[in-house]
Protein backbone atom coordinates (compact mmCIF):
# COMPACT_ATOMS: atom_id res chain seq x y z
CA UNK A 1 0.00 0.00 0.00
CA UNK A 2 1.37 3.39 -1.02
CA UNK A 3 1.25 6.10 1.60
CA UNK A 4 -0.24 9.50 0.71
CA UNK A 5 2.27 12.21 -0.20
CA UNK A 6 1.48 14.36 2.83
CA UNK A 7 2.12 11.43 5.20
CA UNK A 8 5.48 10.72 3.55
CA UNK A 9 6.56 14.37 3.63
CA UNK A 10 5.42 14.95 7.21
CA UNK A 11 7.36 11.87 8.38
CA UNK A 12 10.73 13.17 7.10
CA UNK A 13 12.78 14.50 9.99
CA UNK A 14 16.29 13.27 9.12
CA UNK A 15 18.51 12.90 6.08
CA UNK A 16 16.78 11.00 3.29
CA UNK A 17 16.41 10.96 -0.46
CA UNK A 18 13.04 11.66 -2.04
CA UNK A 19 12.05 11.45 -5.68
CA UNK A 20 9.41 13.65 -7.29
CA UNK A 21 8.48 15.76 -10.30
CA UNK A 22 8.47 19.50 -9.51
CA UNK A 23 5.69 21.72 -10.89
CA UNK A 24 8.20 24.54 -11.42
CA UNK A 25 10.31 22.52 -13.87
CA UNK A 26 9.68 22.03 -17.56
CA UNK A 27 6.68 19.71 -18.01
CA UNK A 28 8.84 17.42 -20.15
CA UNK A 29 11.61 17.24 -17.55
CA UNK A 30 11.89 14.01 -15.60
CA UNK A 31 11.35 13.65 -11.88
CA UNK A 32 14.49 14.15 -9.78
CA UNK A 33 16.04 12.85 -6.61
CA UNK A 34 16.49 15.36 -3.80
CA UNK A 35 18.39 14.98 -0.58
CA UNK A 36 16.60 16.30 2.48
CA UNK A 37 18.71 17.92 5.17
CA UNK A 38 17.20 18.12 8.67
CA UNK A 39 16.51 21.56 10.09
CA UNK A 40 15.63 22.86 13.54
CA UNK A 41 11.98 23.41 12.60
CA UNK A 42 10.23 20.06 12.02
CA UNK A 43 7.59 21.75 9.86
CA UNK A 44 10.27 22.52 7.24
CA UNK A 45 12.94 20.78 5.17
CA UNK A 46 16.08 21.77 3.35
CA UNK A 47 16.16 20.28 -0.16
CA UNK A 48 19.13 19.90 -2.50
CA UNK A 49 18.66 18.53 -5.99
CA UNK A 50 20.69 15.53 -7.14
CA UNK A 51 21.47 15.64 -10.85
CA UNK A 52 23.51 13.55 -13.25
CA UNK A 53 24.14 16.64 -15.38
CA UNK A 54 27.48 17.22 -13.70
CA UNK A 55 29.16 19.10 -16.54
CA UNK A 56 26.30 21.64 -16.73
CA UNK A 57 26.65 22.42 -13.02
CA UNK A 58 30.45 22.60 -13.25
CA UNK A 59 30.22 24.89 -16.27
CA UNK A 60 27.67 27.12 -14.59
CA UNK A 61 29.59 27.61 -11.34
CA UNK A 62 33.07 27.39 -12.86
CA UNK A 63 32.63 29.52 -15.97
CA UNK A 64 29.38 31.51 -15.97
CA UNK A 65 29.48 32.40 -12.29
CA UNK A 66 33.26 31.92 -12.00
CA UNK A 67 33.11 31.17 -8.31
CA UNK A 68 35.48 28.53 -6.93
CA UNK A 69 33.67 28.45 -3.61
CA UNK A 70 30.41 27.64 -5.38
CA UNK A 71 32.14 24.98 -7.44
CA UNK A 72 33.39 23.36 -4.23
CA UNK A 73 29.79 23.23 -2.95
CA UNK A 74 28.95 20.51 -5.46
CA UNK A 75 29.01 17.14 -3.70
CA UNK A 76 29.80 14.23 -6.01
CA UNK A 77 27.93 10.99 -5.40
CA UNK A 78 27.48 7.62 -7.04
CA UNK A 79 26.12 4.17 -6.23
CA UNK A 80 28.93 3.61 -3.69
CA UNK A 81 27.52 6.19 -1.26
CA UNK A 82 23.90 6.39 -2.52
CA UNK A 83 22.94 2.92 -3.78
CA UNK A 84 19.77 4.17 -5.54
CA UNK A 85 21.83 6.10 -8.09
CA UNK A 86 22.50 4.53 -11.46
CA UNK A 87 24.82 7.31 -12.70
CA UNK A 88 27.52 9.42 -11.16
CA UNK A 89 25.75 12.57 -9.99
CA UNK A 90 26.18 15.75 -8.01
CA UNK A 91 24.25 17.24 -5.11
CA UNK A 92 23.99 20.98 -5.77
CA UNK A 93 24.35 22.46 -2.30
CA UNK A 94 24.41 25.99 -3.73
CA UNK A 95 20.71 25.72 -4.39
CA UNK A 96 19.65 24.43 -0.99
CA UNK A 97 15.99 25.28 -0.73
CA UNK A 98 14.41 25.91 2.66
CA UNK A 99 10.77 24.92 2.31
CA UNK A 100 7.78 24.24 4.52
CA UNK A 101 6.60 20.67 4.26
CA UNK A 102 3.11 21.82 3.31
CA UNK A 103 4.59 23.91 0.46
CA UNK A 104 6.62 20.94 -0.74
CA UNK A 105 3.41 18.94 -1.03
CA UNK A 106 2.03 21.71 -3.26
CA UNK A 107 4.99 21.67 -5.67
CA UNK A 108 4.80 17.94 -6.39
CA UNK A 109 3.04 17.31 -9.70
CA UNK A 110 1.62 13.90 -9.12
CA UNK A 111 1.22 11.92 -5.91
CA UNK A 112 2.31 8.81 -7.77
CA UNK A 113 5.82 10.21 -8.35
CA UNK A 114 6.77 10.76 -4.71
CA UNK A 115 8.88 8.09 -3.19
CA UNK A 116 11.19 7.97 -0.24
CA UNK A 117 14.12 6.20 -1.80
CA UNK A 118 16.37 5.65 1.18
CA UNK A 119 16.09 5.24 4.87
CA UNK A 120 18.10 7.61 7.02
CA UNK A 121 20.54 4.91 8.11
CA UNK A 122 21.56 4.24 4.49
CA UNK A 123 23.17 7.65 4.00
CA UNK A 124 26.74 7.52 5.28
CA UNK A 125 27.67 9.99 8.03
CA UNK A 126 30.67 11.10 5.95
CA UNK A 127 28.31 12.13 3.13
CA UNK A 128 25.97 13.93 5.54
CA UNK A 129 28.91 15.95 6.89
CA UNK A 130 30.12 16.71 3.37
CA UNK A 131 26.66 18.02 2.40
CA UNK A 132 26.39 20.24 5.49
CA UNK A 133 29.91 21.57 4.92
CA UNK A 134 29.10 22.32 1.27
CA UNK A 135 25.90 24.17 2.22
CA UNK A 136 27.76 26.18 4.88
CA UNK A 137 30.55 27.06 2.41
CA UNK A 138 28.21 28.04 -0.42
CA UNK A 139 28.25 31.73 -1.32
CA UNK A 140 24.65 31.43 -2.53
CA UNK A 141 22.94 29.94 0.53
CA UNK A 142 21.61 32.65 2.81
CA UNK A 143 22.95 32.80 6.39
CA UNK A 144 19.53 32.18 7.98
CA UNK A 145 19.27 28.90 6.05
CA UNK A 146 22.71 27.82 7.24
CA UNK A 147 21.65 28.60 10.81
CA UNK A 148 18.56 26.38 10.47
CA UNK A 149 20.56 23.19 9.84
CA UNK A 150 20.09 20.73 12.66
CA UNK A 151 23.33 19.05 13.61
CA UNK A 152 21.74 16.73 16.17
CA UNK A 153 19.42 14.94 13.74
CA UNK A 154 21.98 12.60 12.25
Phi, psi and omega in degrees: 000128180276133178282149176296151182306314183297326178292317179298310182298315181296334182279348183281116178230352182230182177302133173200173175243130176239157185230123178200165176261126185269131179300333183282345181274166176308134181303334179272353180288147179284168171293158180232159169274144176227143173264136176259135179248128182293143178235169184293334180261112183292353177271001183231168175221161170245122183249138172230129181287145174249123182227147176271357180274064185299312185298326177295318179292318179297319179295316181299307183282331182275326185249303184294314180271332180051055182230106183297326179295320177293320179298324179283354177265016170264125181254117183277134182222159175206192184292346177290324180249345172225092187303341180284345182282142177254346179228154171299136186218180179223141172265119181273095182279354175286338183248036177300125184249118176274120187217141173290144180302321181294328177286327176298318179302322181291331184271357179275127185294312189219126180308330184288345181272342184284132176214143167267117189272334183222151171273157184306318185293344181276350179265117184300142179304322180301319179291319178302314180295321179297320179295313180298318179297318180295320177296313181296331181271350183292132176284352184258344180274126183294146181305321181296328177291316179300322180290338182280346182298134181261114182276348182260012180250038176282000000 
